[in-house]
mmCIF file of C-alpha atoms and ligand atoms in Angstrom:
data_model
loop_
_atom_site.group_PDB
_atom_site.id
_atom_site.type_symbol
_atom_site.label_atom_id
_atom_site.label_comp_id
_atom_site.label_asym_id
_atom_site.label_seq_id
_atom_site.Cartn_x
_atom_site.Cartn_y
_atom_site.Cartn_z
ATOM 1 C CA MET J 9 -17.160 -20.930 4.312
ATOM 2 C CA LYS J 10 -19.080 -18.298 6.241
ATOM 3 C CA PRO J 11 -17.678 -15.887 8.824
ATOM 4 C CA ALA J 12 -18.031 -16.574 12.537
ATOM 5 C CA PRO J 13 -20.820 -14.461 14.111
ATOM 6 C CA PHE J 14 -19.969 -10.813 14.777
ATOM 7 C CA ASP J 15 -21.669 -7.589 15.832
ATOM 8 C CA TYR J 16 -21.779 -4.756 13.322
ATOM 9 C CA LEU J 17 -21.528 -1.044 13.973
ATOM 10 C CA ARG J 18 -21.790 1.650 11.302
ATOM 11 C CA ALA J 19 -19.712 4.620 12.451
ATOM 12 C CA MET J 20 -21.300 7.871 11.300
ATOM 13 C CA THR J 21 -18.456 10.035 12.677
ATOM 14 C CA THR J 22 -14.733 9.559 13.279
ATOM 15 C CA GLN J 23 -15.330 9.938 17.018
ATOM 16 C CA HIS J 24 -17.931 7.181 16.877
ATOM 17 C CA ALA J 25 -15.375 4.839 15.259
ATOM 18 C CA LEU J 26 -12.647 5.807 17.770
ATOM 19 C CA ASP J 27 -14.986 5.232 20.748
ATOM 20 C CA ALA J 28 -15.851 1.769 19.418
ATOM 21 C CA LEU J 29 -12.164 0.928 18.821
ATOM 22 C CA ALA J 30 -11.313 2.076 22.352
ATOM 23 C CA GLN J 31 -14.102 -0.080 23.774
ATOM 24 C CA HIS J 32 -13.523 -3.257 21.729
ATOM 25 C CA GLY J 33 -9.777 -3.050 20.893
ATOM 26 C CA GLU J 34 -8.381 -6.483 19.956
ATOM 27 C CA ASP J 35 -11.918 -7.876 19.504
ATOM 28 C CA ALA J 36 -12.762 -5.362 16.770
ATOM 29 C CA ARG J 37 -11.800 -4.911 13.117
ATOM 30 C CA VAL J 38 -12.322 -1.823 10.997
ATOM 31 C CA LEU J 39 -14.377 -2.569 7.870
ATOM 32 C CA ALA J 40 -13.487 -0.200 5.013
ATOM 33 C CA GLY J 41 -14.014 -1.558 1.472
ATOM 34 C CA GLY J 42 -14.162 -5.159 2.725
ATOM 35 C CA GLN J 43 -12.187 -6.366 -0.320
ATOM 36 C CA SER J 44 -9.543 -8.067 1.810
ATOM 37 C CA LEU J 45 -11.304 -8.335 5.172
ATOM 38 C CA MET J 46 -14.327 -10.299 3.935
ATOM 39 C CA ALA J 47 -12.092 -13.022 2.466
ATOM 40 C CA VAL J 48 -10.181 -13.175 5.765
ATOM 41 C CA LEU J 49 -13.471 -13.526 7.697
ATOM 42 C CA ASN J 50 -14.962 -16.059 5.300
ATOM 43 C CA MET J 51 -11.867 -18.241 5.667
ATOM 44 C CA ARG J 52 -12.056 -17.710 9.458
ATOM 45 C CA LEU J 53 -8.458 -16.492 9.501
ATOM 46 C CA ALA J 54 -9.796 -13.834 11.892
ATOM 47 C CA GLN J 55 -12.876 -14.008 14.098
ATOM 48 C CA PRO J 56 -13.481 -10.487 15.457
ATOM 49 C CA ARG J 57 -16.519 -10.001 17.694
ATOM 50 C CA MET J 58 -17.197 -6.505 16.299
ATOM 51 C CA LEU J 59 -16.912 -4.937 12.844
ATOM 52 C CA ILE J 60 -16.712 -1.143 12.790
ATOM 53 C CA ASP J 61 -17.833 -0.002 9.345
ATOM 54 C CA ILE J 62 -16.265 3.319 8.314
ATOM 55 C CA SER J 63 -17.222 3.159 4.642
ATOM 56 C CA ARG J 64 -19.959 5.783 5.105
ATOM 57 C CA THR J 65 -18.140 8.013 7.584
ATOM 58 C CA ASP J 66 -18.294 11.215 5.536
ATOM 59 C CA GLU J 67 -15.544 13.027 7.486
ATOM 60 C CA LEU J 68 -13.117 10.263 6.511
ATOM 61 C CA ASN J 69 -14.041 10.389 2.829
ATOM 62 C CA SER J 70 -11.555 13.025 1.750
ATOM 63 C CA VAL J 71 -8.733 13.482 -0.759
ATOM 64 C CA ARG J 72 -6.814 16.715 -0.166
ATOM 65 C CA VAL J 73 -3.755 18.300 -1.738
ATOM 66 C CA ASP J 74 -1.632 20.457 0.563
ATOM 67 C CA HIS J 75 0.752 22.308 -1.754
ATOM 68 C CA LYS J 76 2.508 24.024 1.144
ATOM 69 C CA ALA J 77 3.352 20.731 2.851
ATOM 70 C CA GLY J 78 3.825 19.002 -0.537
ATOM 71 C CA LEU J 79 1.416 16.164 0.310
ATOM 72 C CA LEU J 80 -1.649 14.377 -1.023
ATOM 73 C CA ALA J 81 -3.663 13.212 2.003
ATOM 74 C CA VAL J 82 -6.164 10.393 1.487
ATOM 75 C CA GLY J 83 -8.746 9.809 4.222
ATOM 76 C CA ALA J 84 -9.736 6.378 5.515
ATOM 77 C CA ALA J 85 -13.032 6.108 3.649
ATOM 78 C CA ALA J 86 -11.714 7.326 0.270
ATOM 79 C CA THR J 87 -11.779 4.535 -2.291
ATOM 80 C CA GLN J 88 -8.852 3.701 -4.524
ATOM 81 C CA GLY J 89 -11.020 4.693 -7.498
ATOM 82 C CA SER J 90 -11.749 8.146 -6.097
ATOM 83 C CA VAL J 91 -8.006 8.851 -6.047
ATOM 84 C CA GLU J 92 -7.159 7.058 -9.307
ATOM 85 C CA TRP J 93 -9.823 8.932 -11.275
ATOM 86 C CA ARG J 94 -8.651 12.409 -10.242
ATOM 87 C CA GLU J 95 -7.718 14.199 -13.463
ATOM 88 C CA SER J 96 -4.794 15.894 -11.726
ATOM 89 C CA LEU J 97 -3.284 12.742 -10.202
ATOM 90 C CA ARG J 98 -0.645 12.309 -12.930
ATOM 91 C CA ASP J 99 0.724 15.796 -12.088
ATOM 92 C CA GLU J 100 0.316 15.413 -8.317
ATOM 93 C CA VAL J 101 1.672 11.919 -7.573
ATOM 94 C CA PRO J 102 2.713 10.319 -10.897
ATOM 95 C CA LEU J 103 3.894 7.090 -9.269
ATOM 96 C CA LEU J 104 0.454 6.521 -7.769
ATOM 97 C CA ALA J 105 -1.146 7.061 -11.175
ATOM 98 C CA MET J 106 1.244 4.471 -12.670
ATOM 99 C CA ALA J 107 0.517 1.895 -9.946
ATOM 100 C CA PHE J 108 -3.308 1.973 -9.730
ATOM 101 C CA PRO J 109 -4.049 0.109 -12.994
ATOM 102 C CA HIS J 110 -2.040 -2.853 -11.645
ATOM 103 C CA ILE J 111 -4.337 -3.268 -8.611
ATOM 104 C CA SER J 112 -6.792 -5.990 -9.547
ATOM 105 C CA HIS J 113 -9.705 -4.624 -11.624
ATOM 106 C CA PHE J 114 -11.682 -1.392 -11.414
ATOM 107 C CA GLN J 115 -14.588 -3.118 -9.610
ATOM 108 C CA ILE J 116 -12.224 -3.854 -6.687
ATOM 109 C CA ARG J 117 -10.723 -0.353 -6.772
ATOM 110 C CA ASN J 118 -14.245 1.059 -6.791
ATOM 111 C CA ARG J 119 -14.844 -0.399 -3.303
ATOM 112 C CA GLY J 120 -11.388 -0.938 -1.801
ATOM 113 C CA THR J 121 -9.853 2.006 0.035
ATOM 114 C CA VAL J 122 -6.319 3.360 -0.126
ATOM 115 C CA CYS J 123 -5.997 3.299 3.678
ATOM 116 C CA GLY J 124 -7.423 -0.249 3.807
ATOM 117 C CA SER J 125 -4.652 -1.482 1.534
ATOM 118 C CA ILE J 126 -2.028 0.276 3.683
ATOM 119 C CA ALA J 127 -3.563 -1.086 6.921
ATOM 120 C CA HIS J 128 -3.772 -4.612 5.461
ATOM 121 C CA ALA J 129 -0.048 -4.504 4.528
ATOM 122 C CA ASP J 130 0.055 -7.302 1.973
ATOM 123 C CA PRO J 131 3.732 -7.521 0.895
ATOM 124 C CA SER J 132 2.635 -7.860 -2.758
ATOM 125 C CA ALA J 133 0.254 -4.887 -2.716
ATOM 126 C CA GLU J 134 1.000 -1.872 -4.886
ATOM 127 C CA LEU J 135 -0.056 0.974 -2.567
ATOM 128 C CA PRO J 136 2.278 0.093 0.346
ATOM 129 C CA LEU J 137 5.067 -0.124 -2.246
ATOM 130 C CA VAL J 138 4.319 3.350 -3.613
ATOM 131 C CA LEU J 139 4.010 4.843 -0.115
ATOM 132 C CA ALA J 140 7.384 3.332 0.847
ATOM 133 C CA ALA J 141 9.077 4.394 -2.414
ATOM 134 C CA LEU J 142 7.962 8.007 -1.984
ATOM 135 C CA GLY J 143 8.698 8.138 1.753
ATOM 136 C CA GLY J 144 5.090 8.929 2.693
ATOM 137 C CA ASP J 145 3.516 8.466 6.096
ATOM 138 C CA VAL J 146 0.491 7.096 7.945
ATOM 139 C CA MET J 147 -1.681 9.180 10.267
ATOM 140 C CA LEU J 148 -2.906 7.075 13.177
ATOM 141 C CA ARG J 149 -5.552 8.216 15.630
ATOM 142 C CA SER J 150 -7.022 6.675 18.769
ATOM 143 C CA LYS J 151 -9.359 8.139 21.368
ATOM 144 C CA LYS J 152 -6.287 9.247 23.326
ATOM 145 C CA LYS J 153 -3.742 10.413 20.749
ATOM 146 C CA HIS J 154 -2.667 11.211 17.181
ATOM 147 C CA ARG J 155 0.627 10.058 15.745
ATOM 148 C CA VAL J 156 2.294 10.083 12.342
ATOM 149 C CA VAL J 157 4.387 7.054 11.383
ATOM 150 C CA PRO J 158 6.738 7.072 8.353
ATOM 151 C CA ALA J 159 6.034 4.276 5.847
ATOM 152 C CA GLY J 160 9.445 2.747 6.581
ATOM 153 C CA GLU J 161 8.402 2.144 10.203
ATOM 154 C CA PHE J 162 4.729 1.361 9.593
ATOM 155 C CA PHE J 163 5.191 -1.876 7.618
ATOM 156 C CA GLN J 164 6.621 -4.450 10.016
ATOM 157 C CA GLY J 165 6.088 -7.778 8.245
ATOM 158 C CA MET J 166 3.519 -9.798 6.311
ATOM 159 C CA LEU J 167 0.115 -8.270 7.233
ATOM 160 C CA MET J 168 1.819 -6.665 10.246
ATOM 161 C CA THR J 169 2.027 -2.949 10.954
ATOM 162 C CA ALA J 170 2.837 -0.473 13.719
ATOM 163 C CA ARG J 171 -0.897 0.176 14.246
ATOM 164 C CA GLU J 172 -2.199 -0.508 17.778
ATOM 165 C CA PRO J 173 -5.578 -2.302 18.096
ATOM 166 C CA ASP J 174 -7.367 0.884 19.244
ATOM 167 C CA GLU J 175 -5.950 2.998 16.406
ATOM 168 C CA LEU J 176 -7.618 3.989 13.181
ATOM 169 C CA VAL J 177 -5.566 4.696 10.068
ATOM 170 C CA GLU J 178 -7.143 8.102 9.689
ATOM 171 C CA ALA J 179 -5.275 9.069 6.513
ATOM 172 C CA VAL J 180 -2.169 8.309 4.488
ATOM 173 C CA ARG J 181 -0.006 11.030 2.939
ATOM 174 C CA PHE J 182 1.873 10.714 -0.345
ATOM 175 C CA PRO J 183 4.545 13.325 -1.169
ATOM 176 C CA LEU J 184 3.664 15.364 -4.272
ATOM 177 C CA LYS J 185 5.903 15.268 -7.357
ATOM 178 C CA ARG J 186 9.186 17.023 -6.595
ATOM 179 C CA PRO J 187 11.158 18.960 -9.229
ATOM 180 C CA GLY J 188 13.769 16.834 -10.970
ATOM 181 C CA GLU J 189 12.229 13.495 -9.936
ATOM 182 C CA ARG J 190 11.282 10.896 -12.537
ATOM 183 C CA TYR J 191 9.271 7.777 -11.754
ATOM 184 C CA GLY J 192 8.864 4.210 -12.924
ATOM 185 C CA PHE J 193 6.565 1.356 -11.912
ATOM 186 C CA THR J 194 6.283 -2.188 -13.192
ATOM 187 C CA GLU J 195 5.344 -5.633 -11.922
ATOM 188 C CA PHE J 196 5.132 -9.260 -12.956
ATOM 189 C CA SER J 197 1.988 -11.300 -12.257
ATOM 190 C CA ALA J 198 0.437 -14.438 -13.732
ATOM 191 C CA ARG J 199 -2.471 -12.458 -15.234
ATOM 192 C CA HIS J 200 -3.233 -8.759 -15.385
ATOM 193 C CA GLY J 201 -4.801 -7.727 -12.071
ATOM 194 C CA ASP J 202 -3.389 -10.616 -10.049
ATOM 195 C CA PHE J 203 -1.183 -9.854 -7.058
ATOM 196 C CA ALA J 204 2.417 -9.221 -8.124
ATOM 197 C CA MET J 205 5.048 -11.958 -7.869
ATOM 198 C CA ALA J 206 7.497 -9.054 -7.844
ATOM 199 C CA ALA J 207 6.920 -5.320 -8.284
ATOM 200 C CA CYS J 208 9.324 -2.385 -8.546
ATOM 201 C CA ALA J 209 8.851 1.347 -8.111
ATOM 202 C CA ALA J 210 11.667 3.804 -8.855
ATOM 203 C CA VAL J 211 12.279 7.461 -8.058
ATOM 204 C CA VAL J 212 15.200 8.715 -10.140
ATOM 205 C CA THR J 213 16.964 12.105 -10.129
ATOM 206 C CA SER J 214 20.131 13.289 -11.876
ATOM 207 C CA ASP J 215 22.250 12.068 -8.948
ATOM 208 C CA SER J 216 20.200 9.430 -7.089
ATOM 209 C CA ILE J 217 18.114 6.294 -7.479
ATOM 210 C CA ARG J 218 15.539 5.070 -4.967
ATOM 211 C CA LEU J 219 14.209 1.610 -5.785
ATOM 212 C CA ALA J 220 11.389 -0.055 -3.839
ATOM 213 C CA VAL J 221 10.647 -3.754 -4.295
ATOM 214 C CA GLY J 222 7.408 -5.520 -3.343
ATOM 215 C CA GLY J 223 6.257 -9.133 -3.454
ATOM 216 C CA VAL J 224 9.634 -10.622 -2.512
ATOM 217 C CA ALA J 225 10.400 -9.826 1.156
ATOM 218 C CA ASP J 226 7.716 -9.713 3.874
ATOM 219 C CA ARG J 227 7.252 -5.948 3.353
ATOM 220 C CA PRO J 228 8.227 -3.314 0.771
ATOM 221 C CA VAL J 229 11.997 -2.799 0.806
ATOM 222 C CA VAL J 230 13.558 0.506 -0.263
ATOM 223 C CA GLU J 231 17.147 0.890 -1.457
ATOM 224 C CA GLN J 232 18.850 4.240 -2.048
ATOM 225 C CA TRP J 233 21.838 4.539 -4.409
ATOM 226 C CA PRO J 234 23.769 7.301 -6.152
ATOM 227 C CA ARG J 235 23.033 7.525 -9.915
ATOM 228 C CA LEU J 236 24.566 4.149 -10.771
ATOM 229 C CA ARG J 237 24.841 3.055 -14.393
ATOM 230 C CA ASP J 238 25.729 -0.027 -16.475
ATOM 231 C CA GLU J 239 27.715 -2.689 -14.604
ATOM 232 C CA ASP J 240 27.553 -0.795 -11.283
ATOM 233 C CA LEU J 241 23.762 -0.777 -11.467
ATOM 234 C CA ARG J 242 23.593 -4.450 -12.503
ATOM 235 C CA SER J 243 25.845 -5.356 -9.590
ATOM 236 C CA ALA J 244 23.756 -3.322 -7.089
ATOM 237 C CA LEU J 245 20.551 -4.959 -8.381
ATOM 238 C CA ASN J 246 22.115 -8.408 -8.043
ATOM 239 C CA ASP J 247 23.145 -7.680 -4.438
ATOM 240 C CA LEU J 248 19.625 -6.426 -3.674
ATOM 241 C CA SER J 249 18.016 -9.509 -5.242
ATOM 242 C CA TRP J 250 19.932 -11.720 -2.778
ATOM 243 C CA LYS J 251 19.404 -9.410 0.194
ATOM 244 C CA LEU J 252 15.588 -9.664 -0.062
ATOM 245 C CA GLY J 253 15.573 -13.324 1.010
ATOM 246 C CA ALA J 254 13.273 -14.559 -1.776
ATOM 247 C CA GLN J 255 11.462 -17.840 -1.045
ATOM 248 C CA ASP J 256 10.150 -20.636 -3.293
ATOM 249 C CA ASP J 257 6.356 -20.816 -3.316
ATOM 250 C CA ALA J 258 3.606 -22.603 -5.247
ATOM 251 C CA HIS J 259 3.901 -20.085 -8.123
ATOM 252 C CA ILE J 260 7.602 -19.434 -8.721
ATOM 253 C CA SER J 261 11.033 -20.297 -7.376
ATOM 254 C CA ALA J 262 13.253 -18.032 -5.282
ATOM 255 C CA ALA J 263 15.765 -17.982 -8.157
ATOM 256 C CA TYR J 264 13.102 -16.694 -10.558
ATOM 257 C CA ARG J 265 12.062 -13.991 -8.047
ATOM 258 C CA ARG J 266 15.702 -12.849 -7.839
ATOM 259 C CA HIS J 267 15.774 -12.761 -11.653
ATOM 260 C CA LEU J 268 12.614 -10.599 -11.610
ATOM 261 C CA VAL J 269 14.163 -8.142 -9.142
ATOM 262 C CA ARG J 270 17.208 -7.727 -11.416
ATOM 263 C CA GLN J 271 15.153 -7.395 -14.628
ATOM 264 C CA LEU J 272 12.242 -5.289 -13.350
ATOM 265 C CA GLY J 273 14.569 -3.118 -11.280
ATOM 266 C CA TRP J 274 16.711 -2.372 -14.335
ATOM 267 C CA ARG J 275 13.631 -1.656 -16.443
ATOM 268 C CA VAL J 276 11.916 0.808 -14.045
ATOM 269 C CA ILE J 277 15.136 2.734 -13.505
ATOM 270 C CA GLU J 278 15.851 2.945 -17.248
ATOM 271 C CA GLU J 279 12.264 3.851 -18.061
ATOM 272 C CA ALA J 280 11.689 6.347 -15.241
ATOM 273 C CA LYS J 281 9.980 9.323 -16.843
HETATM 274 C C1 FAD R 330 -10.208 -10.307 -6.338
HETATM 275 C C2 FAD R 330 -9.305 -9.330 -5.625
HETATM 276 C C3 FAD R 330 -8.100 -9.007 -6.190
HETATM 277 C C4 FAD R 330 -7.257 -8.100 -5.544
HETATM 278 N N1 FAD R 330 -6.053 -7.780 -6.131
HETATM 279 C C5 FAD R 330 -5.253 -6.878 -5.548
HETATM 280 C C6 FAD R 330 -4.014 -6.503 -6.144
HETATM 281 O O1 FAD R 330 -3.640 -6.954 -7.236
HETATM 282 N N2 FAD R 330 -3.247 -5.610 -5.483
HETATM 283 C C7 FAD R 330 -3.628 -5.063 -4.279
HETATM 284 O O2 FAD R 330 -2.873 -4.266 -3.737
HETATM 285 N N3 FAD R 330 -4.777 -5.386 -3.716
HETATM 286 C C8 FAD R 330 -5.600 -6.278 -4.299
HETATM 287 N N4 FAD R 330 -6.785 -6.616 -3.704
HETATM 288 C C9 FAD R 330 -7.087 -6.028 -2.385
HETATM 289 C C10 FAD R 330 -7.747 -4.664 -2.512
HETATM 290 O O3 FAD R 330 -6.822 -3.687 -2.960
HETATM 291 C C11 FAD R 330 -8.308 -4.224 -1.139
HETATM 292 O O4 FAD R 330 -9.286 -3.293 -1.403
HETATM 293 C C12 FAD R 330 -7.374 -3.627 -0.149
HETATM 294 O O5 FAD R 330 -6.273 -4.460 0.113
HETATM 295 C C13 FAD R 330 -8.038 -3.419 1.206
HETATM 296 O O6 FAD R 330 -8.834 -2.301 1.155
HETATM 297 P P1 FAD R 330 -10.299 -2.350 1.761
HETATM 298 O O7 FAD R 330 -10.749 -0.933 1.843
HETATM 299 O O8 FAD R 330 -11.129 -3.268 0.960
HETATM 300 O O9 FAD R 330 -10.028 -2.873 3.244
HETATM 301 P P2 FAD R 330 -10.790 -3.967 4.106
HETATM 302 O O10 FAD R 330 -10.858 -5.250 3.362
HETATM 303 O O11 FAD R 330 -12.063 -3.401 4.610
HETATM 304 O O12 FAD R 330 -9.764 -4.086 5.324
HETATM 305 C C14 FAD R 330 -8.507 -4.712 5.169
HETATM 306 C C15 FAD R 330 -7.787 -4.752 6.532
HETATM 307 O O13 FAD R 330 -7.380 -3.439 6.902
HETATM 308 C C16 FAD R 330 -8.045 -3.023 8.118
HETATM 309 N N5 FAD R 330 -8.428 -1.628 7.888
HETATM 310 C C17 FAD R 330 -9.050 -1.129 6.798
HETATM 311 N N6 FAD R 330 -9.145 0.207 6.904
HETATM 312 C C18 FAD R 330 -8.595 0.544 8.090
HETATM 313 C C19 FAD R 330 -8.393 1.779 8.765
HETATM 314 N N7 FAD R 330 -8.762 2.955 8.208
HETATM 315 N N8 FAD R 330 -7.799 1.771 9.968
HETATM 316 C C20 FAD R 330 -7.392 0.592 10.539
HETATM 317 N N9 FAD R 330 -7.543 -0.609 9.933
HETATM 318 C C21 FAD R 330 -8.142 -0.631 8.735
HETATM 319 C C22 FAD R 330 -9.236 -3.954 8.273
HETATM 320 O O14 FAD R 330 -9.620 -4.093 9.616
HETATM 321 C C23 FAD R 330 -8.680 -5.243 7.685
HETATM 322 O O15 FAD R 330 -7.864 -5.881 8.631
HETATM 323 C C24 FAD R 330 -7.648 -7.504 -4.313
HETATM 324 C C25 FAD R 330 -8.884 -7.836 -3.749
HETATM 325 C C26 FAD R 330 -9.713 -8.743 -4.389
HETATM 326 C C27 FAD R 330 -11.054 -9.079 -3.771
#
């Protein structure tokens, strides 16, 4: 299928994009890497009248480390590849470095943006899961205001977020590696690069476990425990697997998804390094 007709605007500055969003609101969509949006348009799941292309908005193409604030800030036009291929990423945000290779193939990551994946909010996507696991946040900007929304409030359901129609996801911020934290990431998919049927990210310290699960509920779900071990951990993972409300779908059963949560959850916590 082909998309319904639309007007196209290439925003050369952030202000240009914000003005267009203010003017067109619900009738507009931001075009970043186009790796999710073009499929949505081709299937006519959305029929916006205006596409606002930010892929060449230089001011938004930034990746900055703020050591004082302890954050890695990724601007809206920065591709997933431009973050993944930073030599220092493994020291800055190890969990992000672990997750990137699971996102499709490098051709997709070469065009797709980090902010686009967060804005799209696919429950199986890796980047929302990492942002939720680390307790990062989303910087939203409209013509009228700026606001910062924690990941836990930003993701509101399948492809649903706290973003208003006139807001741009200007940047997302991932907390830098904190002393004493160890990390784990794993997922299960039919083939390497496919969307995850279940994915787990863990942040483990000597006295706590934070486990985030994607691909099961309608958004990433984060659970915080003390440093559970053995049967206590198995029992907590079993409770979580039921709490997520797994559903049968064309690929796997709800029971198998619960099994994946228990197995992958155990593995990432044990392997956190
Ligand atoms: C074959 C294939 C396989 C894939 N596999 C995976 C996978 O395994 N895991 C995974 O996580 N992803 C996967 N993806 C999706 C990929 O990661 C996308 O790049 C990403 O989800 C969206 O980023 P984008 O920059 O392409 O956004 P776009 O497609 O341009 O936009 C996506 C949505 O977000 C909105 N948006 C984008 N940027 C902003 C912004 N700054 N402010 C407000 N709204 C914005 C758009 O309006 C649109 O609604 C796959 C894609 C393809 C084509």
